[in-house]
Amino acid sequence: MLVLVAPGQGAQTPGFLTPWLDLPGIRGALEAWSDAVQLDLVRYGTEGDAEEIRDTAVAQPLLVAAGLASAYMLFDDPAELPRKIGAIAGHSVGELTAAALAGVLPDEEVLRLVRARGLAMAEAAAITETGMSALLGGDPEVSVAHLEKLGLTPANINGAGQIVAAGTMEQLAALNEDKPEGVRKVVPLKVAGAFHTHHMGPAVDKLAEAAEGLSPADPKLTYVSNKDGGAVATGAEVLQRLVGQVANPVRWDRCMETFKELGVTALIEVCPGGTLTGLAKRALPGVQTLALKTPDDLDAARELIAEHA
């Protein structure tokens, strides 16, 4: 059984969309989505520098657009996706990519929703200077207790020995000086706020307003949620969770546990891939993984689909 996953914020790098524009249909799709969200996705994905694409309001629609465009290149007909992919999930904003690919909402509606999400989260992040840092290694229970002692939130529990802490810059500085026992390294992330924490509370209401009037369809394949790793069967619940997740922790560890229970044999991560395949290699031994980084990865991904669909 094959799982398709979509990365979250921080996966973007300057120029990462450039090679994809040579493929038929990609530029046209990106230009149409740019018009829909009033943001030049082509420019940001090819010419934007690291600071520009770190901006939450830019990074989030850029990542979703890249994920959708690369996923559609895997199939001669996009309608094949729900027939050949066993389950789908996304990390943080990647959940919106997954929702579109699962047929819960049309692409343009998802892009407008993620544009509203990015703007609301950027506004919430501006209230207090906050950030996120990844903890590598250590015992999860020990690390979570230590973070709570410092006033930090375990915003992403990613499995494979990785937890992401979120909070104020002062709290993160204290973490650098006082790491939990067993943690090898604390790595600051390229994000502009303490996402998936109470600091994002103001963004939840704005995202709820943006979601009003949408008519989500039920997922066409198994949709695995960040909230608890559970499979969500109705479009209404998917949308409800997408609204609430900006202020709730991401439980990617539980998503991977669900993949295992479903009998995953292969996992493909859409562009800009790498982060989630790295976690899967450590947490899901024996599962074949492939990250879509450039169009050069498409042939191998199609072969993997043919083998595991």
mmCIF file of C-alpha atoms in Angstrom:
data_model
loop_
_atom_site.group_PDB
_atom_site.id
_atom_site.type_symbol
_atom_site.label_atom_id
_atom_site.label_comp_id
_atom_site.label_asym_id
_atom_site.label_seq_id
_atom_site.Cartn_x
_atom_site.Cartn_y
_atom_site.Cartn_z
ATOM 1 C CA MET A 1 0.000 0.000 0.000
ATOM 2 C CA LEU A 2 1.337 3.416 -0.993
ATOM 3 C CA VAL A 3 1.018 6.615 1.051
ATOM 4 C CA LEU A 4 1.348 10.134 -0.406
ATOM 5 C CA VAL A 5 2.489 12.863 2.005
ATOM 6 C CA ALA A 6 2.961 16.634 1.768
ATOM 7 C CA PRO A 7 5.580 18.614 3.727
ATOM 8 C CA GLY A 8 5.005 21.640 5.930
ATOM 9 C CA GLN A 9 6.550 25.054 6.325
ATOM 10 C CA GLY A 10 10.331 25.183 6.340
ATOM 11 C CA ALA A 11 10.701 22.751 3.430
ATOM 12 C CA GLN A 12 10.906 25.589 0.888
ATOM 13 C CA THR A 13 14.272 26.764 -0.494
ATOM 14 C CA PRO A 14 15.096 29.599 -2.920
ATOM 15 C CA GLY A 15 14.481 28.637 -6.553
ATOM 16 C CA PHE A 16 12.992 25.224 -5.774
ATOM 17 C CA LEU A 17 10.198 25.618 -8.344
ATOM 18 C CA THR A 18 12.485 26.606 -11.232
ATOM 19 C CA PRO A 19 13.008 23.143 -12.809
ATOM 20 C CA TRP A 20 9.306 22.311 -12.546
ATOM 21 C CA LEU A 21 8.320 25.155 -14.879
ATOM 22 C CA ASP A 22 9.776 23.228 -17.832
ATOM 23 C CA LEU A 23 7.010 20.620 -17.518
ATOM 24 C CA PRO A 24 3.821 21.048 -19.561
ATOM 25 C CA GLY A 25 0.974 22.657 -17.667
ATOM 26 C CA ILE A 26 2.913 23.640 -14.550
ATOM 27 C CA ARG A 27 3.396 27.320 -15.353
ATOM 28 C CA GLY A 28 -0.230 27.706 -16.415
ATOM 29 C CA ALA A 29 -1.496 26.092 -13.210
ATOM 30 C CA LEU A 30 0.765 28.243 -11.039
ATOM 31 C CA GLU A 31 -0.307 31.403 -12.855
ATOM 32 C CA ALA A 32 -3.993 30.535 -12.407
ATOM 33 C CA TRP A 33 -3.467 29.868 -8.696
ATOM 34 C CA SER A 34 -1.465 33.098 -8.433
ATOM 35 C CA ASP A 35 -4.439 35.014 -9.793
ATOM 36 C CA ALA A 36 -6.746 33.235 -7.343
ATOM 37 C CA VAL A 37 -4.714 34.256 -4.293
ATOM 38 C CA GLN A 38 -3.286 37.541 -5.600
ATOM 39 C CA LEU A 39 0.279 36.345 -5.062
ATOM 40 C CA ASP A 40 2.936 35.737 -7.723
ATOM 41 C CA LEU A 41 3.752 32.121 -6.939
ATOM 42 C CA VAL A 42 5.980 31.760 -10.009
ATOM 43 C CA ARG A 43 8.205 34.638 -8.966
ATOM 44 C CA TYR A 44 8.431 33.582 -5.334
ATOM 45 C CA GLY A 45 9.144 29.977 -6.283
ATOM 46 C CA THR A 46 11.899 30.870 -8.741
ATOM 47 C CA GLU A 47 13.332 34.264 -7.735
ATOM 48 C CA GLY A 48 12.325 34.794 -4.106
ATOM 49 C CA ASP A 49 15.219 34.846 -1.654
ATOM 50 C CA ALA A 50 15.282 32.910 1.611
ATOM 51 C CA GLU A 51 13.840 35.781 3.639
ATOM 52 C CA GLU A 52 10.976 36.437 1.206
ATOM 53 C CA ILE A 53 9.831 32.833 1.123
ATOM 54 C CA ARG A 54 10.223 32.483 4.884
ATOM 55 C CA ASP A 55 7.296 34.916 5.238
ATOM 56 C CA THR A 56 4.387 32.792 6.457
ATOM 57 C CA ALA A 57 1.900 34.520 4.168
ATOM 58 C CA VAL A 58 4.054 33.572 1.154
ATOM 59 C CA ALA A 59 5.492 30.219 2.228
ATOM 60 C CA GLN A 60 2.177 28.501 2.897
ATOM 61 C CA PRO A 61 0.437 29.015 -0.475
ATOM 62 C CA LEU A 62 3.772 28.416 -2.215
ATOM 63 C CA LEU A 63 4.179 25.026 -0.546
ATOM 64 C CA VAL A 64 0.614 23.942 -1.273
ATOM 65 C CA ALA A 65 0.886 25.000 -4.922
ATOM 66 C CA ALA A 66 4.182 23.130 -5.315
ATOM 67 C CA GLY A 67 2.750 20.018 -3.704
ATOM 68 C CA LEU A 68 -0.314 19.988 -5.929
ATOM 69 C CA ALA A 69 1.609 20.664 -9.134
ATOM 70 C CA SER A 70 4.172 17.923 -8.464
ATOM 71 C CA ALA A 71 1.542 15.368 -7.398
ATOM 72 C CA TYR A 72 -0.452 15.836 -10.595
ATOM 73 C CA MET A 73 2.684 15.134 -12.629
ATOM 74 C CA LEU A 74 2.712 11.591 -11.239
ATOM 75 C CA PHE A 75 -0.362 10.582 -13.228
ATOM 76 C CA ASP A 76 -1.507 10.811 -16.840
ATOM 77 C CA ASP A 77 -4.960 11.594 -15.437
ATOM 78 C CA PRO A 78 -5.351 13.152 -11.937
ATOM 79 C CA ALA A 79 -8.457 10.988 -11.468
ATOM 80 C CA GLU A 80 -6.057 8.048 -11.115
ATOM 81 C CA LEU A 81 -4.712 9.381 -7.804
ATOM 82 C CA PRO A 82 -7.450 8.089 -5.446
ATOM 83 C CA ARG A 83 -7.406 4.727 -7.201
ATOM 84 C CA LYS A 84 -3.665 4.193 -6.900
ATOM 85 C CA ILE A 85 -2.811 5.892 -3.602
ATOM 86 C CA GLY A 86 -3.903 4.032 -0.477
ATOM 87 C CA ALA A 87 -3.720 6.922 2.005
ATOM 88 C CA ILE A 88 -2.773 10.582 2.117
ATOM 89 C CA ALA A 89 -1.573 12.989 4.807
ATOM 90 C CA GLY A 90 0.223 16.294 5.165
ATOM 91 C CA HIS A 91 2.376 17.844 7.858
ATOM 92 C CA SER A 92 0.885 21.107 9.177
ATOM 93 C CA VAL A 93 0.081 23.263 6.111
ATOM 94 C CA GLY A 94 0.681 20.122 4.045
ATOM 95 C CA GLU A 95 -2.702 18.956 5.333
ATOM 96 C CA LEU A 96 -4.307 21.454 2.970
ATOM 97 C CA THR A 97 -2.349 19.973 0.064
ATOM 98 C CA ALA A 98 -3.617 16.551 1.142
ATOM 99 C CA ALA A 99 -7.197 17.835 1.394
ATOM 100 C CA ALA A 100 -7.109 19.055 -2.206
ATOM 101 C CA LEU A 101 -5.526 15.847 -3.507
ATOM 102 C CA ALA A 102 -8.130 13.803 -1.607
ATOM 103 C CA GLY A 103 -10.919 15.738 -3.340
ATOM 104 C CA VAL A 104 -12.214 17.431 -0.172
ATOM 105 C CA LEU A 105 -12.036 20.908 -1.749
ATOM 106 C CA PRO A 106 -11.164 22.175 -5.245
ATOM 107 C CA ASP A 107 -7.606 23.388 -5.754
ATOM 108 C CA GLU A 108 -8.462 27.084 -5.985
ATOM 109 C CA GLU A 109 -10.589 26.969 -2.830
ATOM 110 C CA VAL A 110 -7.725 25.300 -0.974
ATOM 111 C CA LEU A 111 -5.274 27.924 -2.252
ATOM 112 C CA ARG A 112 -7.570 30.738 -1.097
ATOM 113 C CA LEU A 113 -7.985 29.053 2.279
ATOM 114 C CA VAL A 114 -4.251 28.581 2.717
ATOM 115 C CA ARG A 115 -3.643 32.191 1.694
ATOM 116 C CA ALA A 116 -6.043 33.279 4.438
ATOM 117 C CA ARG A 117 -4.329 30.866 6.829
ATOM 118 C CA GLY A 118 -0.890 32.267 6.078
ATOM 119 C CA LEU A 119 -1.999 35.867 6.499
ATOM 120 C CA ALA A 120 -3.825 35.106 9.752
ATOM 121 C CA MET A 121 -0.882 33.185 11.180
ATOM 122 C CA ALA A 122 1.583 35.900 10.144
ATOM 123 C CA GLU A 123 -0.607 38.473 11.886
ATOM 124 C CA ALA A 124 -0.800 36.328 15.035
ATOM 125 C CA ALA A 125 2.977 35.782 14.955
ATOM 126 C CA ALA A 126 3.561 39.546 14.839
ATOM 127 C CA ILE A 127 1.947 40.039 18.262
ATOM 128 C CA THR A 128 4.902 38.462 20.083
ATOM 129 C CA GLU A 129 8.328 37.490 18.769
ATOM 130 C CA THR A 130 8.174 33.713 18.669
ATOM 131 C CA GLY A 131 9.765 30.793 16.849
ATOM 132 C CA MET A 132 10.351 27.047 16.710
ATOM 133 C CA SER A 133 13.337 24.740 17.216
ATOM 134 C CA ALA A 134 13.758 21.034 16.505
ATOM 135 C CA LEU A 135 15.106 18.740 19.205
ATOM 136 C CA LEU A 136 17.081 15.819 17.819
ATOM 137 C CA GLY A 137 17.373 12.684 19.924
ATOM 138 C CA GLY A 138 16.353 12.064 23.478
ATOM 139 C CA ASP A 139 13.379 10.386 25.125
ATOM 140 C CA PRO A 140 10.050 11.988 24.078
ATOM 141 C CA GLU A 141 8.520 11.897 27.565
ATOM 142 C CA VAL A 142 11.612 13.460 29.126
ATOM 143 C CA SER A 143 11.792 16.133 26.422
ATOM 144 C CA VAL A 144 8.100 17.058 26.626
ATOM 145 C CA ALA A 145 8.290 17.456 30.418
ATOM 146 C CA HIS A 146 11.429 19.609 30.073
ATOM 147 C CA LEU A 147 9.803 21.830 27.445
ATOM 148 C CA GLU A 148 6.763 22.381 29.623
ATOM 149 C CA LYS A 149 9.041 23.343 32.513
ATOM 150 C CA LEU A 150 10.548 26.060 30.275
ATOM 151 C CA GLY A 151 7.091 27.272 29.195
ATOM 152 C CA LEU A 152 7.526 25.883 25.678
ATOM 153 C CA THR A 153 4.993 23.827 23.711
ATOM 154 C CA PRO A 154 5.844 20.525 21.980
ATOM 155 C CA ALA A 155 4.210 21.829 18.807
ATOM 156 C CA ASN A 156 5.282 18.977 16.496
ATOM 157 C CA ILE A 157 5.823 15.482 17.840
ATOM 158 C CA ASN A 158 7.269 13.991 14.697
ATOM 159 C CA GLY A 159 8.466 10.578 15.812
ATOM 160 C CA ALA A 160 11.860 9.119 14.866
ATOM 161 C CA GLY A 161 13.448 11.001 17.759
ATOM 162 C CA GLN A 162 12.293 14.473 16.726
ATOM 163 C CA ILE A 163 10.168 16.976 18.637
ATOM 164 C CA VAL A 164 9.714 20.627 17.671
ATOM 165 C CA ALA A 165 9.482 23.144 20.477
ATOM 166 C CA ALA A 166 7.650 26.443 20.039
ATOM 167 C CA GLY A 167 7.413 29.589 22.120
ATOM 168 C CA THR A 168 8.926 33.005 22.659
ATOM 169 C CA MET A 169 12.478 33.738 21.568
ATOM 170 C CA GLU A 170 13.467 34.072 25.235
ATOM 171 C CA GLN A 171 12.090 30.608 25.980
ATOM 172 C CA LEU A 172 13.898 29.145 22.967
ATOM 173 C CA ALA A 173 17.138 30.815 24.076
ATOM 174 C CA ALA A 174 16.710 29.163 27.471
ATOM 175 C CA LEU A 175 16.265 25.817 25.693
ATOM 176 C CA ASN A 176 19.576 26.290 23.883
ATOM 177 C CA GLU A 177 21.269 26.735 27.252
ATOM 178 C CA ASP A 178 19.364 23.935 28.954
ATOM 179 C CA LYS A 179 18.653 21.014 26.623
ATOM 180 C CA PRO A 180 16.625 18.017 27.803
ATOM 181 C CA GLU A 181 18.698 15.022 28.851
ATOM 182 C CA GLY A 182 19.671 12.903 25.847
ATOM 183 C CA VAL A 183 18.971 15.562 23.198
ATOM 184 C CA ARG A 184 21.925 15.779 20.814
ATOM 185 C CA LYS A 185 21.109 19.060 19.153
ATOM 186 C CA VAL A 186 18.625 21.955 19.078
ATOM 187 C CA VAL A 187 18.089 23.349 15.564
ATOM 188 C CA PRO A 188 16.221 26.658 14.945
ATOM 189 C CA LEU A 189 13.662 26.301 12.144
ATOM 190 C CA LYS A 190 13.050 28.655 9.224
ATOM 191 C CA VAL A 191 9.578 29.688 10.340
ATOM 192 C CA ALA A 192 8.245 33.023 11.480
ATOM 193 C CA GLY A 193 6.281 32.110 14.577
ATOM 194 C CA ALA A 194 5.253 29.601 17.227
ATOM 195 C CA PHE A 195 2.839 27.653 15.059
ATOM 196 C CA HIS A 196 0.502 25.034 16.532
ATOM 197 C CA THR A 197 0.491 26.712 19.935
ATOM 198 C CA HIS A 198 -1.760 29.088 21.886
ATOM 199 C CA HIS A 199 0.125 31.956 20.210
ATOM 200 C CA MET A 200 -1.884 31.141 17.068
ATOM 201 C CA GLY A 201 -5.245 31.436 18.825
ATOM 202 C CA PRO A 202 -6.217 34.664 16.982
ATOM 203 C CA ALA A 203 -5.658 32.917 13.635
ATOM 204 C CA VAL A 204 -8.219 30.208 14.382
ATOM 205 C CA ASP A 205 -11.154 32.636 14.338
ATOM 206 C CA LYS A 206 -9.992 34.234 11.085
ATOM 207 C CA LEU A 207 -9.514 30.865 9.434
ATOM 208 C CA ALA A 208 -12.989 29.813 10.587
ATOM 209 C CA GLU A 209 -14.394 32.910 8.878
ATOM 210 C CA ALA A 210 -12.503 32.076 5.680
ATOM 211 C CA ALA A 211 -13.915 28.525 5.764
ATOM 212 C CA GLU A 212 -17.526 29.678 6.071
ATOM 213 C CA GLY A 213 -19.548 28.880 2.989
ATOM 214 C CA LEU A 214 -17.230 26.111 1.766
ATOM 215 C CA SER A 215 -18.881 22.786 0.914
ATOM 216 C CA PRO A 216 -16.299 20.058 1.522
ATOM 217 C CA ALA A 217 -16.742 16.640 -0.057
ATOM 218 C CA ASP A 218 -15.815 13.411 1.708
ATOM 219 C CA PRO A 219 -12.231 12.263 1.003
ATOM 220 C CA LYS A 220 -11.890 9.914 -1.961
ATOM 221 C CA LEU A 221 -9.167 7.945 -0.181
ATOM 222 C CA THR A 222 -7.993 7.417 3.389
ATOM 223 C CA TYR A 223 -7.174 10.837 4.851
ATOM 224 C CA VAL A 224 -4.938 10.694 7.940
ATOM 225 C CA SER A 225 -5.150 13.676 10.293
ATOM 226 C CA ASN A 226 -2.325 15.430 12.177
ATOM 227 C CA LYS A 227 -4.549 15.917 15.202
ATOM 228 C CA ASP A 228 -4.379 12.333 16.418
ATOM 229 C CA GLY A 229 -3.220 10.197 13.492
ATOM 230 C CA GLY A 230 -6.794 9.067 12.909
ATOM 231 C CA ALA A 231 -8.413 8.493 9.523
ATOM 232 C CA VAL A 232 -11.123 11.086 8.880
ATOM 233 C CA ALA A 233 -14.093 9.954 6.797
ATOM 234 C CA THR A 234 -16.080 13.146 6.205
ATOM 235 C CA GLY A 235 -15.174 16.374 4.460
ATOM 236 C CA ALA A 236 -16.892 18.402 7.179
ATOM 237 C CA GLU A 237 -14.586 16.968 9.829
ATOM 238 C CA VAL A 238 -11.514 17.440 7.632
ATOM 239 C CA LEU A 239 -12.357 21.133 7.260
ATOM 240 C CA GLN A 240 -13.082 21.509 10.975
ATOM 241 C CA ARG A 241 -9.700 20.000 11.818
ATOM 242 C CA LEU A 242 -7.907 22.188 9.266
ATOM 243 C CA VAL A 243 -9.275 25.259 11.029
ATOM 244 C CA GLY A 244 -8.353 24.122 14.531
ATOM 245 C CA GLN A 245 -4.939 22.668 13.736
ATOM 246 C CA VAL A 246 -3.159 26.035 13.525
ATOM 247 C CA ALA A 247 -3.297 26.223 17.332
ATOM 248 C CA ASN A 248 -3.014 22.472 18.048
ATOM 249 C CA PRO A 249 0.130 20.304 18.104
ATOM 250 C CA VAL A 250 0.995 18.195 15.055
ATOM 251 C CA ARG A 251 1.154 14.480 15.904
ATOM 252 C CA TRP A 252 3.107 13.166 12.919
ATOM 253 C CA ASP A 253 4.319 10.300 15.070
ATOM 254 C CA ARG A 254 0.749 9.031 15.272
ATOM 255 C CA CYS A 255 0.245 9.527 11.532
ATOM 256 C CA MET A 256 3.186 7.210 10.898
ATOM 257 C CA GLU A 257 1.779 4.693 13.372
ATOM 258 C CA THR A 258 -1.446 4.725 11.349
ATOM 259 C CA PHE A 259 0.478 4.213 8.105
ATOM 260 C CA LYS A 260 2.040 1.141 9.697
ATOM 261 C CA GLU A 261 -1.359 -0.174 10.803
ATOM 262 C CA LEU A 262 -2.709 0.329 7.277
ATOM 263 C CA GLY A 263 0.106 -1.813 5.900
ATOM 264 C CA VAL A 264 2.183 0.859 4.140
ATOM 265 C CA THR A 265 4.868 -0.546 1.833
ATOM 266 C CA ALA A 266 5.941 2.680 0.087
ATOM 267 C CA LEU A 267 5.755 6.429 0.742
ATOM 268 C CA ILE A 268 6.142 9.330 -1.691
ATOM 269 C CA GLU A 269 6.599 12.915 -0.500
ATOM 270 C CA VAL A 270 5.490 15.645 -2.902
ATOM 271 C CA CYS A 271 7.633 18.691 -3.712
ATOM 272 C CA PRO A 272 9.587 20.071 -1.913
ATOM 273 C CA GLY A 273 10.195 16.614 -0.506
ATOM 274 C CA GLY A 274 12.811 15.386 1.926
ATOM 275 C CA THR A 275 11.728 16.103 5.499
ATOM 276 C CA LEU A 276 8.955 13.529 5.824
ATOM 277 C CA THR A 277 10.823 10.831 3.922
ATOM 278 C CA GLY A 278 13.705 11.329 6.344
ATOM 279 C CA LEU A 279 11.379 10.701 9.287
ATOM 280 C CA ALA A 280 9.824 7.680 7.555
ATOM 281 C CA LYS A 281 13.222 6.081 6.917
ATOM 282 C CA ARG A 282 13.840 6.040 10.657
ATOM 283 C CA ALA A 283 10.328 5.278 11.914
ATOM 284 C CA LEU A 284 9.085 2.918 9.181
ATOM 285 C CA PRO A 285 11.928 0.478 8.471
ATOM 286 C CA GLY A 286 11.379 -1.636 5.386
ATOM 287 C CA VAL A 287 9.094 0.937 3.746
ATOM 288 C CA GLN A 288 10.368 2.279 0.421
ATOM 289 C CA THR A 289 10.497 6.078 0.373
ATOM 290 C CA LEU A 290 10.922 8.672 -2.339
ATOM 291 C CA ALA A 291 10.990 12.478 -2.156
ATOM 292 C CA LEU A 292 9.972 14.625 -5.118
ATOM 293 C CA LYS A 293 12.652 17.308 -5.163
ATOM 294 C CA THR A 294 12.991 17.933 -8.908
ATOM 295 C CA PRO A 295 11.290 16.554 -12.039
ATOM 296 C CA ASP A 296 14.181 14.079 -12.275
ATOM 297 C CA ASP A 297 12.473 12.145 -9.451
ATOM 298 C CA LEU A 298 9.210 11.619 -11.337
ATOM 299 C CA ASP A 299 10.137 8.465 -13.262
ATOM 300 C CA ALA A 300 11.244 6.651 -10.112
ATOM 301 C CA ALA A 301 8.082 7.791 -8.337
ATOM 302 C CA ARG A 302 5.889 6.491 -11.152
ATOM 303 C CA GLU A 303 7.677 3.155 -10.983
ATOM 304 C CA LEU A 304 7.054 3.028 -7.249
ATOM 305 C CA ILE A 305 3.361 3.724 -7.805
ATOM 306 C CA ALA A 306 3.124 0.981 -10.418
ATOM 307 C CA GLU A 307 4.761 -1.464 -8.011
ATOM 308 C CA HIS A 308 2.774 -0.610 -4.872
ATOM 309 C CA ALA A 309 -0.585 0.745 -6.077
#
